mmCIF file of C-alpha atoms and ligand atoms in Angstrom:
data_model
loop_
_atom_site.group_PDB
_atom_site.id
_atom_site.type_symbol
_atom_site.label_atom_id
_atom_site.label_comp_id
_atom_site.label_asym_id
_atom_site.label_seq_id
_atom_site.Cartn_x
_atom_site.Cartn_y
_atom_site.Cartn_z
ATOM 1 C CA MET A 1 -7.447 14.896 1.350
ATOM 2 C CA LYS A 2 -6.996 11.634 3.265
ATOM 3 C CA TYR A 3 -9.382 8.748 2.632
ATOM 4 C CA LEU A 4 -9.758 6.038 5.231
ATOM 5 C CA ARG A 5 -11.750 3.133 6.611
ATOM 6 C CA PHE A 6 -12.326 2.767 10.298
ATOM 7 C CA LEU A 7 -14.138 0.895 13.015
ATOM 8 C CA TYR A 8 -16.291 2.673 15.594
ATOM 9 C CA GLU A 9 -18.439 0.746 18.075
ATOM 10 C CA ASN A 10 -18.124 -2.436 15.983
ATOM 11 C CA LYS A 11 -19.306 -0.782 12.773
ATOM 12 C CA THR A 12 -17.137 -0.054 9.727
ATOM 13 C CA TYR A 13 -17.186 3.398 8.140
ATOM 14 C CA LEU A 14 -15.567 5.207 5.221
ATOM 15 C CA GLY A 15 -14.159 8.604 6.025
ATOM 16 C CA ILE A 16 -12.342 11.695 4.893
ATOM 17 C CA LEU A 17 -9.807 13.030 7.375
ATOM 18 C CA GLU A 18 -9.157 16.725 7.721
ATOM 19 C CA LYS A 19 -6.944 17.735 10.661
ATOM 20 C CA ASP A 20 -8.167 15.421 13.436
ATOM 21 C CA ILE A 21 -11.780 15.215 12.291
ATOM 22 C CA ILE A 22 -13.154 12.361 10.217
ATOM 23 C CA TYR A 23 -16.176 13.043 8.020
ATOM 24 C CA ASN A 24 -18.425 10.059 7.350
ATOM 25 C CA ILE A 25 -18.494 9.754 3.548
ATOM 26 C CA ASN A 26 -21.818 7.893 3.644
ATOM 27 C CA THR A 27 -23.539 10.952 5.125
ATOM 28 C CA LEU A 28 -22.581 13.142 2.165
ATOM 29 C CA PRO A 29 -25.522 13.659 -0.185
ATOM 30 C CA GLY A 30 -25.405 11.079 -2.994
ATOM 31 C CA TYR A 31 -22.734 8.969 -1.299
ATOM 32 C CA ASN A 32 -24.870 6.868 1.051
ATOM 33 C CA ASN A 33 -24.633 3.610 -0.947
ATOM 34 C CA LEU A 34 -20.859 3.197 -0.966
ATOM 35 C CA SER A 35 -19.450 0.115 0.778
ATOM 36 C CA THR A 36 -15.745 0.445 0.056
ATOM 37 C CA LEU A 37 -13.204 3.061 -0.936
ATOM 38 C CA VAL A 38 -12.969 1.303 -4.318
ATOM 39 C CA ASP A 39 -16.673 2.182 -4.770
ATOM 40 C CA LEU A 40 -15.755 5.795 -4.005
ATOM 41 C CA ILE A 41 -12.770 5.745 -6.377
ATOM 42 C CA LYS A 42 -14.965 4.400 -9.185
ATOM 43 C CA MET A 43 -17.667 6.968 -8.435
ATOM 44 C CA LEU A 44 -15.130 9.799 -8.611
ATOM 45 C CA GLU A 45 -13.458 8.401 -11.730
ATOM 46 C CA ASP A 46 -14.729 11.062 -14.084
ATOM 47 C CA LYS A 47 -15.524 13.818 -11.622
ATOM 48 C CA PRO A 48 -13.354 16.898 -11.012
ATOM 49 C CA THR A 49 -10.871 16.398 -8.163
ATOM 50 C CA ASP A 50 -12.432 19.076 -5.975
ATOM 51 C CA THR A 51 -15.913 17.473 -6.004
ATOM 52 C CA LEU A 52 -15.636 16.062 -2.493
ATOM 53 C CA SER A 53 -13.959 19.144 -1.009
ATOM 54 C CA GLN A 54 -16.843 21.253 -2.273
ATOM 55 C CA LEU A 55 -19.385 18.806 -0.851
ATOM 56 C CA LEU A 56 -17.716 19.013 2.565
ATOM 57 C CA VAL A 57 -18.005 22.803 2.438
ATOM 58 C CA ASP A 58 -21.594 22.860 1.192
ATOM 59 C CA ALA A 59 -23.230 19.902 2.907
ATOM 60 C CA HIS A 60 -24.963 19.987 6.264
ATOM 61 C CA ASP A 61 -25.499 17.230 8.790
ATOM 62 C CA ILE A 62 -22.317 15.324 7.981
ATOM 63 C CA GLN A 63 -21.524 12.857 10.745
ATOM 64 C CA THR A 64 -18.066 13.372 12.215
ATOM 65 C CA PHE A 65 -15.719 11.387 14.443
ATOM 66 C CA LYS A 66 -12.516 12.242 16.246
ATOM 67 C CA LEU A 67 -9.481 10.434 14.881
ATOM 68 C CA ASP A 68 -8.490 9.357 18.406
ATOM 69 C CA ASP A 69 -11.839 7.614 18.969
ATOM 70 C CA VAL A 70 -11.722 5.188 16.040
ATOM 71 C CA LYS A 71 -9.702 2.158 14.994
ATOM 72 C CA LEU A 72 -8.210 2.566 11.532
ATOM 73 C CA LEU A 73 -8.539 -0.326 9.076
ATOM 74 C CA ALA A 74 -6.838 -0.997 5.739
ATOM 75 C CA PRO A 75 -8.207 1.664 3.353
ATOM 76 C CA ILE A 76 -8.773 -1.099 0.780
ATOM 77 C CA GLU A 77 -9.261 -4.456 2.493
ATOM 78 C CA ARG A 78 -9.901 -6.591 -0.566
ATOM 79 C CA PRO A 79 -8.100 -5.568 -3.742
ATOM 80 C CA ILE A 80 -10.064 -5.850 -6.982
ATOM 81 C CA HIS A 81 -7.218 -7.877 -8.510
ATOM 82 C CA ASP A 82 -3.977 -9.215 -7.148
ATOM 83 C CA ILE A 83 -1.660 -6.405 -6.072
ATOM 84 C CA ILE A 84 0.737 -5.379 -8.850
ATOM 85 C CA CYS A 85 4.257 -5.457 -7.435
ATOM 86 C CA ILE A 86 7.509 -4.042 -8.792
ATOM 87 C CA GLY A 87 10.661 -5.920 -7.871
ATOM 88 C CA LEU A 88 14.243 -4.696 -7.610
ATOM 89 C CA ASN A 89 13.349 -1.035 -8.202
ATOM 90 C CA TYR A 90 16.182 0.412 -6.084
ATOM 91 C CA LYS A 91 19.733 -0.406 -7.165
ATOM 92 C CA ALA A 92 21.078 -1.167 -3.687
ATOM 93 C CA HIS A 93 18.176 -3.560 -3.041
ATOM 94 C CA TYR A 94 18.940 -5.415 -6.281
ATOM 95 C CA GLU A 95 22.544 -5.768 -5.091
ATOM 96 C CA GLU A 96 21.578 -7.116 -1.648
ATOM 97 C CA CYS A 97 19.100 -9.603 -3.198
ATOM 98 C CA SER A 98 21.514 -10.831 -5.817
ATOM 99 C CA GLY A 99 23.691 -12.106 -2.976
ATOM 100 C CA SER A 100 21.047 -14.629 -1.934
ATOM 101 C CA MET A 101 19.078 -15.499 -5.083
ATOM 102 C CA PRO A 102 19.967 -15.856 -8.767
ATOM 103 C CA LEU A 103 19.073 -12.548 -10.447
ATOM 104 C CA GLN A 104 19.841 -10.602 -13.573
ATOM 105 C CA GLU A 105 20.025 -6.814 -13.429
ATOM 106 C CA PRO A 106 16.639 -5.559 -14.705
ATOM 107 C CA THR A 107 16.480 -3.996 -18.147
ATOM 108 C CA SER A 108 12.699 -3.458 -17.880
ATOM 109 C CA PRO A 109 10.418 -3.145 -14.820
ATOM 110 C CA VAL A 110 10.214 -6.444 -12.902
ATOM 111 C CA TYR A 111 6.560 -7.337 -12.331
ATOM 112 C CA PHE A 112 5.146 -9.911 -10.006
ATOM 113 C CA SER A 113 1.932 -10.164 -8.115
ATOM 114 C CA LYS A 114 0.771 -10.642 -4.555
ATOM 115 C CA ARG A 115 -2.426 -12.430 -3.689
ATOM 116 C CA SER A 116 -4.336 -10.905 -0.828
ATOM 117 C CA SER A 117 -7.842 -11.892 0.187
ATOM 118 C CA LYS A 118 -7.557 -9.462 3.118
ATOM 119 C CA ILE A 119 -5.124 -6.583 3.487
ATOM 120 C CA LEU A 120 -4.275 -5.937 7.126
ATOM 121 C CA GLY A 121 -4.843 -2.542 8.701
ATOM 122 C CA PRO A 122 -2.166 -0.065 9.767
ATOM 123 C CA TYR A 123 -1.872 -1.278 13.368
ATOM 124 C CA GLU A 124 -3.169 -4.851 13.068
ATOM 125 C CA ASP A 125 -1.103 -7.755 14.357
ATOM 126 C CA ILE A 126 0.604 -10.024 11.820
ATOM 127 C CA PRO A 127 -0.226 -13.668 12.567
ATOM 128 C CA PHE A 128 2.805 -15.943 12.261
ATOM 129 C CA THR A 129 3.589 -19.469 13.317
ATOM 130 C CA GLY A 130 6.709 -20.402 11.375
ATOM 131 C CA GLU A 131 4.699 -23.387 10.160
ATOM 132 C CA TYR A 132 4.686 -22.205 6.535
ATOM 133 C CA ASP A 133 8.039 -20.393 6.450
ATOM 134 C CA THR A 134 10.412 -19.273 9.205
ATOM 135 C CA ALA A 135 12.091 -16.631 7.005
ATOM 136 C CA LEU A 136 9.537 -13.819 7.224
ATOM 137 C CA ASP A 137 10.774 -10.427 6.007
ATOM 138 C CA TYR A 138 9.563 -6.818 5.737
ATOM 139 C CA GLU A 139 9.518 -4.451 2.742
ATOM 140 C CA VAL A 140 8.363 -0.840 3.064
ATOM 141 C CA GLU A 141 6.878 0.355 -0.235
ATOM 142 C CA PHE A 142 5.285 3.414 -1.758
ATOM 143 C CA ALA A 143 1.826 2.319 -2.972
ATOM 144 C CA VAL A 144 -0.011 3.940 -5.865
ATOM 145 C CA ILE A 145 -3.785 3.567 -6.137
ATOM 146 C CA ILE A 146 -5.214 3.922 -9.635
ATOM 147 C CA GLY A 147 -8.109 6.376 -9.911
ATOM 148 C CA LYS A 148 -9.130 6.144 -13.538
ATOM 149 C CA THR A 149 -9.365 3.040 -15.683
ATOM 150 C CA GLY A 150 -7.200 3.114 -18.773
ATOM 151 C CA ARG A 151 -5.013 1.290 -21.250
ATOM 152 C CA ASP A 152 -2.060 2.547 -23.311
ATOM 153 C CA ILE A 153 -1.709 5.486 -20.904
ATOM 154 C CA LEU A 154 0.521 8.236 -22.264
ATOM 155 C CA PRO A 155 3.262 9.747 -20.061
ATOM 156 C CA SER A 156 1.489 13.125 -20.106
ATOM 157 C CA LYS A 157 -1.732 11.489 -18.833
ATOM 158 C CA VAL A 158 -0.323 9.328 -16.020
ATOM 159 C CA LYS A 159 -1.160 11.784 -13.244
ATOM 160 C CA GLU A 160 -4.836 11.804 -14.290
ATOM 161 C CA HIS A 161 -4.957 8.055 -13.690
ATOM 162 C CA ILE A 162 -3.695 8.194 -10.089
ATOM 163 C CA PHE A 163 -6.153 8.441 -7.205
ATOM 164 C CA GLY A 164 -3.642 8.550 -4.386
ATOM 165 C CA TYR A 165 -0.827 7.038 -2.391
ATOM 166 C CA SER A 166 -0.407 4.897 0.698
ATOM 167 C CA VAL A 167 2.182 3.067 2.801
ATOM 168 C CA PHE A 168 2.513 -0.663 2.142
ATOM 169 C CA ASN A 169 4.475 -3.418 3.872
ATOM 170 C CA ASP A 170 5.099 -6.227 1.361
ATOM 171 C CA VAL A 171 5.832 -8.898 3.971
ATOM 172 C CA SER A 172 7.629 -11.748 2.230
ATOM 173 C CA ALA A 173 8.226 -15.418 3.026
ATOM 174 C CA ARG A 174 11.762 -15.818 1.719
ATOM 175 C CA THR A 175 12.094 -19.607 1.771
ATOM 176 C CA LEU A 176 8.965 -19.956 -0.358
ATOM 177 C CA GLN A 177 10.061 -17.058 -2.541
ATOM 178 C CA LYS A 178 13.349 -18.784 -3.327
ATOM 179 C CA LYS A 179 11.907 -22.320 -3.560
ATOM 180 C CA HIS A 180 9.643 -21.516 -6.508
ATOM 181 C CA GLN A 181 10.945 -19.895 -9.673
ATOM 182 C CA GLN A 182 8.117 -17.365 -9.512
ATOM 183 C CA TRP A 183 7.832 -15.208 -6.360
ATOM 184 C CA TYR A 184 4.018 -15.299 -6.209
ATOM 185 C CA ARG A 185 3.731 -18.067 -3.608
ATOM 186 C CA GLY A 186 6.281 -16.501 -1.255
ATOM 187 C CA LYS A 187 4.495 -13.165 -1.422
ATOM 188 C CA SER A 188 0.987 -14.458 -0.860
ATOM 189 C CA LEU A 189 0.730 -15.970 2.628
ATOM 190 C CA ASP A 190 -2.291 -14.719 4.570
ATOM 191 C CA GLY A 191 -1.550 -11.646 6.659
ATOM 192 C CA THR A 192 1.424 -10.483 4.599
ATOM 193 C CA SER A 193 -0.155 -7.456 2.905
ATOM 194 C CA ILE A 194 -0.448 -4.382 5.104
ATOM 195 C CA MET A 195 -1.587 -0.944 3.984
ATOM 196 C CA GLY A 196 -2.485 2.382 5.524
ATOM 197 C CA PRO A 197 -2.989 4.382 7.558
ATOM 198 C CA TRP A 198 -5.037 5.990 4.758
ATOM 199 C CA ILE A 199 -4.856 6.926 1.086
ATOM 200 C CA VAL A 200 -3.544 10.436 0.519
ATOM 201 C CA GLY A 201 -5.138 11.996 -2.550
ATOM 202 C CA CYS A 202 -2.632 12.583 -5.344
ATOM 203 C CA GLU A 203 -3.461 16.311 -5.298
ATOM 204 C CA ASP A 204 -1.846 16.552 -1.825
ATOM 205 C CA LEU A 205 1.642 15.595 -3.037
ATOM 206 C CA ALA A 206 3.740 17.313 -5.671
ATOM 207 C CA TYR A 207 3.962 15.251 -8.855
ATOM 208 C CA PRO A 208 5.995 13.187 -9.272
ATOM 209 C CA PRO A 209 6.021 12.431 -5.547
ATOM 210 C CA ILE A 210 9.556 12.595 -4.142
ATOM 211 C CA VAL A 211 9.443 11.431 -0.529
ATOM 212 C CA ASP A 212 11.564 9.511 1.952
ATOM 213 C CA LEU A 213 10.520 6.062 3.103
ATOM 214 C CA GLU A 214 11.742 4.150 6.121
ATOM 215 C CA SER A 215 11.250 0.889 7.981
ATOM 216 C CA LYS A 216 12.203 -0.002 11.542
ATOM 217 C CA VAL A 217 12.122 -3.261 13.433
ATOM 218 C CA ASN A 218 11.731 -2.671 17.180
ATOM 219 C CA ASN A 219 12.920 0.924 16.658
ATOM 220 C CA GLU A 220 16.090 -0.141 14.803
ATOM 221 C CA ARG A 221 16.168 1.545 11.410
ATOM 222 C CA ARG A 222 16.498 -1.057 8.658
ATOM 223 C CA GLN A 223 15.525 0.768 5.469
ATOM 224 C CA PHE A 224 15.770 4.427 4.520
ATOM 225 C CA ASN A 225 15.656 5.818 1.009
ATOM 226 C CA SER A 226 13.791 8.171 -1.291
ATOM 227 C CA THR A 227 11.429 7.640 -4.199
ATOM 228 C CA SER A 228 13.862 9.853 -6.119
ATOM 229 C CA ASN A 229 16.014 6.693 -6.354
ATOM 230 C CA PHE A 230 13.484 4.561 -8.195
ATOM 231 C CA ILE A 231 15.051 2.776 -11.163
ATOM 232 C CA TYR A 232 11.640 2.890 -12.851
ATOM 233 C CA THR A 233 9.476 5.866 -11.900
ATOM 234 C CA ILE A 234 5.729 5.759 -11.329
ATOM 235 C CA GLU A 235 5.323 7.225 -14.790
ATOM 236 C CA ASP A 236 7.573 4.561 -16.347
ATOM 237 C CA ILE A 237 5.630 1.796 -14.606
ATOM 238 C CA ILE A 238 2.118 3.003 -15.442
ATOM 239 C CA VAL A 239 3.000 3.707 -19.070
ATOM 240 C CA ASP A 240 4.760 0.357 -19.492
ATOM 241 C CA PHE A 241 2.265 -1.840 -17.641
ATOM 242 C CA SER A 242 -0.797 -0.274 -19.259
ATOM 243 C CA HIS A 243 0.627 -0.889 -22.725
ATOM 244 C CA GLY A 244 -1.887 -3.472 -23.864
ATOM 245 C CA CYS A 245 -3.175 -4.179 -20.333
ATOM 246 C CA THR A 246 -5.997 -2.259 -18.663
ATOM 247 C CA LEU A 247 -5.286 -0.673 -15.307
ATOM 248 C CA GLU A 248 -8.544 -0.368 -13.435
ATOM 249 C CA ALA A 249 -9.698 2.274 -10.954
ATOM 250 C CA GLY A 250 -8.931 0.807 -7.525
ATOM 251 C CA ASP A 251 -5.904 -1.215 -8.633
ATOM 252 C CA ILE A 252 -2.943 -1.104 -6.247
ATOM 253 C CA ILE A 253 0.654 -0.893 -7.484
ATOM 254 C CA ILE A 254 3.501 -1.224 -4.991
ATOM 255 C CA THR A 255 6.657 0.292 -6.358
ATOM 256 C CA GLY A 256 9.468 -1.763 -4.830
ATOM 257 C CA THR A 257 11.440 -1.697 -1.633
ATOM 258 C CA PRO A 258 14.824 -0.131 -0.828
ATOM 259 C CA ALA A 259 17.881 -1.940 0.550
ATOM 260 C CA GLY A 260 17.885 -3.053 4.168
ATOM 261 C CA VAL A 261 15.507 -6.016 4.147
ATOM 262 C CA GLY A 262 16.242 -8.822 6.626
ATOM 263 C CA MET A 263 17.410 -11.147 3.832
ATOM 264 C CA GLY A 264 20.223 -8.738 2.976
ATOM 265 C CA PHE A 265 22.017 -9.055 6.349
ATOM 266 C CA SER A 266 24.612 -11.699 7.140
ATOM 267 C CA PRO A 267 23.298 -13.599 8.948
ATOM 268 C CA PRO A 268 19.768 -12.634 7.824
ATOM 269 C CA LYS A 269 17.579 -10.699 10.277
ATOM 270 C CA TYR A 270 14.200 -12.311 9.762
ATOM 271 C CA LEU A 271 11.124 -11.366 11.768
ATOM 272 C CA LYS A 272 10.103 -13.247 14.879
ATOM 273 C CA VAL A 273 7.119 -13.295 17.198
ATOM 274 C CA GLY A 274 7.117 -10.166 19.360
ATOM 275 C CA ASP A 275 8.820 -7.916 16.770
ATOM 276 C CA THR A 276 7.126 -4.661 15.768
ATOM 277 C CA ILE A 277 7.675 -3.408 12.217
ATOM 278 C CA THR A 278 7.088 0.263 11.548
ATOM 279 C CA CYS A 279 6.936 1.608 7.999
ATOM 280 C CA SER A 280 6.755 5.344 7.361
ATOM 281 C CA ILE A 281 6.546 7.502 4.267
ATOM 282 C CA GLU A 282 7.006 11.239 4.404
ATOM 283 C CA GLN A 283 3.786 13.222 3.757
ATOM 284 C CA ILE A 284 1.715 10.031 3.925
ATOM 285 C CA GLY A 285 1.986 8.410 7.354
ATOM 286 C CA THR A 286 3.084 5.444 9.427
ATOM 287 C CA ILE A 287 1.915 1.865 9.853
ATOM 288 C CA SER A 288 3.115 -0.271 12.739
ATOM 289 C CA ASN A 289 2.406 -3.967 13.172
ATOM 290 C CA LYS A 290 3.418 -6.551 15.729
ATOM 291 C CA ILE A 291 4.161 -10.181 14.900
ATOM 292 C CA ILE A 292 2.027 -12.452 17.063
ATOM 293 C CA THR A 293 1.657 -16.202 17.305
ATOM 294 C CA SER A 294 -1.059 -17.134 14.862
ATOM 295 C CA PRO A 295 -4.168 -18.510 16.499
ATOM 296 C CA LYS A 296 -4.973 -22.062 15.380
ATOM 297 C CA LYS A 297 -7.761 -22.353 12.812
HETATM 298 MG MG1 LIG B 301 8.219 -5.854 -2.567
#
């Protein structure tokens, strides 16, 4: 099942996509008060996974839309906390980064965080002026959305705590990232978190999910790899991070990017106005965003 947010005639809706038809979640009985997909995730936290599928079969008078008629938005626009990010989780990416910043090979998952007051949608433009940093870079990532709040999660229980998966572009401002000893500032410029086109329910992918991911800039392939090459798997990360720290339903974890980022080329291939970055993950979908000159505030 695919969960999405979309705009239709200037109004925002939450939907479930099946084939090319979107079902308006708010017209399902008992679901009319939800404002965000995080509300839905929390509502489903302790319900069986087939609850919604059964409702779609049983319910009458569900409003529907055609996928082609709507504008897709970020499935979660405002994360409940900062986004939990994993760094250096593919060996070749560690090697390309270590050429341009001082790094030690990880012996545990590398955590950092990304502030985002508004995640951009799957086809939204990325505003950019160069005023804050001229070294803007792309990072395709496999995103995991937590479905059940928990702490000290056991390996055998990890799957129960996952709601679904999405495509994420962890756009990064490399000068700021390198200037400060912590990466937080360089990861947190406005308009540098992009997610979509929807959240695919975890039941739709085999577990653990082994899929290819790819990024292109103006149709030139830059990154291509598989989640089978994670240094730390989704299970490793959720078990380790939740040890003494609560993961909450709705939390977003992005699992690291493969080699091929702009910073890794010599000379670097940073993004510029007019570029289109396309990030795709097998069995999930594609997001594609153009860099535009940021309008003045
Ligand atoms: Mg990243």
